[in-house]
Short mmCIF file of C-alpha atoms in Angstrom, two decimals:
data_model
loop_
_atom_site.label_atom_id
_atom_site.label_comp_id
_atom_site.label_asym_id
_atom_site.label_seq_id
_atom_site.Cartn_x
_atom_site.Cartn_y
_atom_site.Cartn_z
CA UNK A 186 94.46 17.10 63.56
CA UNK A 187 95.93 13.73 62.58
CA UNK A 188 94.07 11.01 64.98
CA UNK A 189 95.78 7.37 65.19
CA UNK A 190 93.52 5.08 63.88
CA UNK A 191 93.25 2.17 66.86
CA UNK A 192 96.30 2.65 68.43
CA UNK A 193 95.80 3.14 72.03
CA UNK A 194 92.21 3.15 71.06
CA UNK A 195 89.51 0.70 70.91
CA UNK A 196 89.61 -1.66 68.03
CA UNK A 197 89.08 -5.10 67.19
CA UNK A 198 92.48 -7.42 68.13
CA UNK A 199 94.74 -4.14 67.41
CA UNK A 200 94.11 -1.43 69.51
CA UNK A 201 91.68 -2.70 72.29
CA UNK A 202 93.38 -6.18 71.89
CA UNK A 203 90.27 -8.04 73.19
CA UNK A 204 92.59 -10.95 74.64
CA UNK A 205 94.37 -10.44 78.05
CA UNK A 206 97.72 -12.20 77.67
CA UNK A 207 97.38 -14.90 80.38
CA UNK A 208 99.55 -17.79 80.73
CA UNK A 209 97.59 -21.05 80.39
CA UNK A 210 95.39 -21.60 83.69
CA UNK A 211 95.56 -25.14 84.93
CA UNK A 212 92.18 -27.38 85.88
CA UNK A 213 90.77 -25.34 89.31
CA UNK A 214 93.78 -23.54 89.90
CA UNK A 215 92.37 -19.94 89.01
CA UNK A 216 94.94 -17.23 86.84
CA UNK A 217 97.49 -15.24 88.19
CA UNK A 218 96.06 -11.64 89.39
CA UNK A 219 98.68 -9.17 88.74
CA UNK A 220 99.84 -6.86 91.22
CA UNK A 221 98.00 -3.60 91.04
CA UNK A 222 100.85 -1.15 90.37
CA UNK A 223 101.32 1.54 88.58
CA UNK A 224 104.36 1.74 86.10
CA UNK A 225 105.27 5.07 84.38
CA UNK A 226 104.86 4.91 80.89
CA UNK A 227 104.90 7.61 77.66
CA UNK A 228 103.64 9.88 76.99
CA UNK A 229 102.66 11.81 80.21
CA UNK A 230 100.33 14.70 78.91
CA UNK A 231 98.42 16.70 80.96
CA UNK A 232 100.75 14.61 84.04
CA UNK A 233 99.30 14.34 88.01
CA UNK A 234 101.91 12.33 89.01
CA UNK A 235 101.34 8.47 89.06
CA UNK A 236 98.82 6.87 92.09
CA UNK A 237 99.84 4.96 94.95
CA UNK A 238 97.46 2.30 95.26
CA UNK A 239 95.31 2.30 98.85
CA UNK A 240 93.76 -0.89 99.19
CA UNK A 241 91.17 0.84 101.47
CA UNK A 242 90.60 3.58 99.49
CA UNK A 243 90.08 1.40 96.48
CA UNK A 244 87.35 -0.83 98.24
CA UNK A 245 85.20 2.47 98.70
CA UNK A 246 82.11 2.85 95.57
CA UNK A 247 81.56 5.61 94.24
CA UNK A 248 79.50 7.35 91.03
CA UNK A 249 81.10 9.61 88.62
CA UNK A 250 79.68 12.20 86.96
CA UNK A 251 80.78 13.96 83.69
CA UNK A 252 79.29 16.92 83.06
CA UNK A 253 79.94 17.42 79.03
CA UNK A 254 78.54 19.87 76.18
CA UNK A 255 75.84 17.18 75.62
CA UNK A 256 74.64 16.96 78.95
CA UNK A 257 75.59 14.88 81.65
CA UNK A 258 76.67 11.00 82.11
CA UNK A 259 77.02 8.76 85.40
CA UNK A 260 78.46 5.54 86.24
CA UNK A 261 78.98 3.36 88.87
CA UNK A 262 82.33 2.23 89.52
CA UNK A 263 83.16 -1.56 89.91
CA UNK A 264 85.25 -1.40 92.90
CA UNK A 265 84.93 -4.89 93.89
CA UNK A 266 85.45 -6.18 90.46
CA UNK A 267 88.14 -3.72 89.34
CA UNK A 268 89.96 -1.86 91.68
CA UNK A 269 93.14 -0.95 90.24
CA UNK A 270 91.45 0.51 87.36
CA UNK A 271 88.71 2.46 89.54
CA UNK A 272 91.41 3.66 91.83
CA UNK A 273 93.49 5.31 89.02
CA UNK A 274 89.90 7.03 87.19
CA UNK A 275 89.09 8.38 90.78
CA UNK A 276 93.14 9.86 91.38
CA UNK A 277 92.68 11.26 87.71
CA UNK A 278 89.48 12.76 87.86
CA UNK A 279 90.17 13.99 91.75
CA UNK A 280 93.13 16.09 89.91
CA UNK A 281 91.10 17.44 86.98
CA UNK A 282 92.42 15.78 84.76
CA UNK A 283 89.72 15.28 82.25
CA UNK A 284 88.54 18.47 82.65
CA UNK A 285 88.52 20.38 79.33
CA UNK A 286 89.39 17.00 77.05
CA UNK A 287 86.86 15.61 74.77
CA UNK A 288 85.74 12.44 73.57
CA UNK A 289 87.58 12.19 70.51
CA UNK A 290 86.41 9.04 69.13
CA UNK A 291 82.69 7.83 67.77
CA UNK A 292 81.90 4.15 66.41
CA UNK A 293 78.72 3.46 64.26
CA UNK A 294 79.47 0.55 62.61
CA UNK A 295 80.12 -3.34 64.36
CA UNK A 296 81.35 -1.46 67.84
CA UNK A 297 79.48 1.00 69.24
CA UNK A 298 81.36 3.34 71.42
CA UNK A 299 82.18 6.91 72.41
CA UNK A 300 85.81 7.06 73.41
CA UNK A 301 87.30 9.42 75.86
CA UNK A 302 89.88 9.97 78.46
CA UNK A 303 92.80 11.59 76.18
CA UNK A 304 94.17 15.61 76.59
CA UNK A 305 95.91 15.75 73.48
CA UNK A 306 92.60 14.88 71.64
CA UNK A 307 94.57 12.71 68.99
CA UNK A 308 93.69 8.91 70.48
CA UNK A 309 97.76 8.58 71.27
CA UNK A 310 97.71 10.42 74.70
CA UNK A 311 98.15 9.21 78.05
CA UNK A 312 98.61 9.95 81.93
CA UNK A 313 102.40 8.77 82.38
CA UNK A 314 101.50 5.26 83.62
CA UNK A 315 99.89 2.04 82.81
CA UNK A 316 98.45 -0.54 85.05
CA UNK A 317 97.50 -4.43 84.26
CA UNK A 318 94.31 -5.48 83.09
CA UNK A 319 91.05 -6.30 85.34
CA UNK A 320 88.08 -8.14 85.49
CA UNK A 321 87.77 -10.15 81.38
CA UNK A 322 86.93 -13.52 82.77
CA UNK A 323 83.63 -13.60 80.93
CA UNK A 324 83.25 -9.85 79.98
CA UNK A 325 80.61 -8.94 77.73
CA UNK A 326 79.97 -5.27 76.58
CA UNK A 327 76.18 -4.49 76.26
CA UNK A 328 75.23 -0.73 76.33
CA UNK A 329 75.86 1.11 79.57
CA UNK A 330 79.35 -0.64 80.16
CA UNK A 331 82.51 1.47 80.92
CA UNK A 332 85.55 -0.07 79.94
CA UNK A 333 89.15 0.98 79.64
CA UNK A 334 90.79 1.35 75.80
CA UNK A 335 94.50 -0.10 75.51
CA UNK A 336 97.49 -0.57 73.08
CA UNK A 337 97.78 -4.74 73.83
CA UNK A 338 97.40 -6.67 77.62
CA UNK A 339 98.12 -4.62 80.52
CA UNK A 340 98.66 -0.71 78.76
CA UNK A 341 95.91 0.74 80.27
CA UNK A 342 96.06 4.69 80.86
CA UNK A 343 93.63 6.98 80.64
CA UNK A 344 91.39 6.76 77.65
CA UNK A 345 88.06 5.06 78.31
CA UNK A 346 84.97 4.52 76.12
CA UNK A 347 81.17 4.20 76.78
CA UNK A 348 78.68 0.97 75.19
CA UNK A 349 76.18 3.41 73.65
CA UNK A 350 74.31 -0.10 71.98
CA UNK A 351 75.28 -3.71 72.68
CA UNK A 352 78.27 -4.60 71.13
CA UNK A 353 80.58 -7.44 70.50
CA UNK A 354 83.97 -7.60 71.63
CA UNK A 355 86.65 -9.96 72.78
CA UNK A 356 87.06 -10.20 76.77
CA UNK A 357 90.36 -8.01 76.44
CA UNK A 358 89.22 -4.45 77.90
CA UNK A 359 88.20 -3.81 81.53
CA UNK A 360 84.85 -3.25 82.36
CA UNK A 361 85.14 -1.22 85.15
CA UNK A 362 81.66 1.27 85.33
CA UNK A 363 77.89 0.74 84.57
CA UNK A 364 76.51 4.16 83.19
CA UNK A 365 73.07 4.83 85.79
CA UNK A 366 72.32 7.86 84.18
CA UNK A 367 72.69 9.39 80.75
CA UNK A 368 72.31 6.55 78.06
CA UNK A 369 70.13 8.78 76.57
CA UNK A 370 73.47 11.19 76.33
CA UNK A 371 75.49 8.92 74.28
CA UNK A 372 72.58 7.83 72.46
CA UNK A 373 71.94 10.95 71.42
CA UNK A 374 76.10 11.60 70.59
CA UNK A 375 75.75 8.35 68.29
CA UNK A 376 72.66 9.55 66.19
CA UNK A 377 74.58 12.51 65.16
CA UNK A 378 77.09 10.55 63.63
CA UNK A 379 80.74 10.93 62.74
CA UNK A 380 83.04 12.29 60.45
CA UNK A 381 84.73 8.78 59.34
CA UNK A 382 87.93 9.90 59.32
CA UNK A 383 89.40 6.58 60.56
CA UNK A 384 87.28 4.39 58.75
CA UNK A 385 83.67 4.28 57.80
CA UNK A 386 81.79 4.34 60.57
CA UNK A 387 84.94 5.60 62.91
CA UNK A 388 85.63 8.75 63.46
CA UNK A 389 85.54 12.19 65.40
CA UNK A 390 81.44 12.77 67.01
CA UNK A 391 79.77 15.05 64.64
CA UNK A 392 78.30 16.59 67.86
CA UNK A 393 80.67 17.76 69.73
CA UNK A 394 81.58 16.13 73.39
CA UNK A 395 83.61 18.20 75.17
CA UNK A 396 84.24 17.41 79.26
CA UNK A 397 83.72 20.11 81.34
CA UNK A 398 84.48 18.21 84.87
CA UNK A 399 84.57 15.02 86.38
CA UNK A 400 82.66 15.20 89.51
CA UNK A 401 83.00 12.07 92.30
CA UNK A 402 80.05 11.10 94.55
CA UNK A 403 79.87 8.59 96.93
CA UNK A 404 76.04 8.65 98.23
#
């Protein structure tokens, strides 16, 4: 099954275009924040419909749990710090839809990530909607971050992807989770390597990650 390479994916100033596209901030005057809406986009696969956002809903934390073929991985959301992008994982994984995907992608080599979040398995997928970016003012990636995968500022969907080792990257994808439980998951994922069918280093997890649910827990 042909995969696209970093489209829609994470990848250095292509796909996961590290740089938000902000308009030049002037002295103490902080950026813009964009609106947290939700615009429908393609492709829609596996489609729920596209979230209203509920700024009171949205304020609430909560832990997610995916329960995978490799054992199981938690993260705390980062309501306070990224709310539009927490609200839509919470809408998606409250209407299954993750359930049954798998991680599709596996990086060994300069990033180090396990990417997720796509039904059609092929890195092009998405939920029918994108939202703006969150929280890069002075993002760093060290191992246990969550952060969203895009096509270029503001595309997020629903493809994710998990820090499995510190790892270098340009502020331009929301960090929006801190894994609590499970490094030791993804750690594991990594050290069985990939196929490199993207490029050495970059391809589909030799051990397979499939996502059996997406469980939500707020205590």
């Amino acid at each position: 099954m042909k995969r696209a390479p970093w489209a829609a994916l994470l990848a250095v100033a292509t796909v996961l275009p590290l740089t938000a596209s902000a308009g030049t901030a002037v002295a103490d005057t902080p950026p813009p924040v964009p609106a947290c809406t939700y615009t429908a986009a393609v492709p829609a696969d596996n489609f729920k419909g596209i979230p209203v956002f509920d700024a009171k809903k949205a304020a609430q934390p909560y832990r997610a749990t995916l329960r995978t073929s490799q054992g199981a991985i938690t993260f705390q959301a980062l309501t306070d710090k990224a709310p539009c992008t927490t609200f839509s994982f919470r809408f998606l994984a409250e209407h299954d839809y993750f359930d049954r995907s798998h991680c599709h992608r596996l990086t060994t080599q300069r990033l180090y990530v396990l990417q997720c979040g796509d039904p059609t398995g092929t890195g092009s997928g998405g939920p029918g909607y994108s939202f703006p970016d969150e929280n890069l003012t002075g993002a760093t990636y060290p191992a246990g971050t969550v952060a969203m995968a895009n096509a270029g500022p503001n595309t997020n969907g629903s493809q994710f992807f998990f820090v499995w080792k510190d790892t270098k990257l340009s502020p331009a994808y929301t960090p929006f989770g801190r894994v609590t439980a499970g490094l030791d998951v993804l750690q594991k994922i990594a050290a069985g390597g990939e196929d490199d069918q993207n490029n050495p280093g970059d391809g589909f997890p030799n051990l397979p990650v499939n996502i059996r649910h997406v469980k939500i827990g707020t205590h």
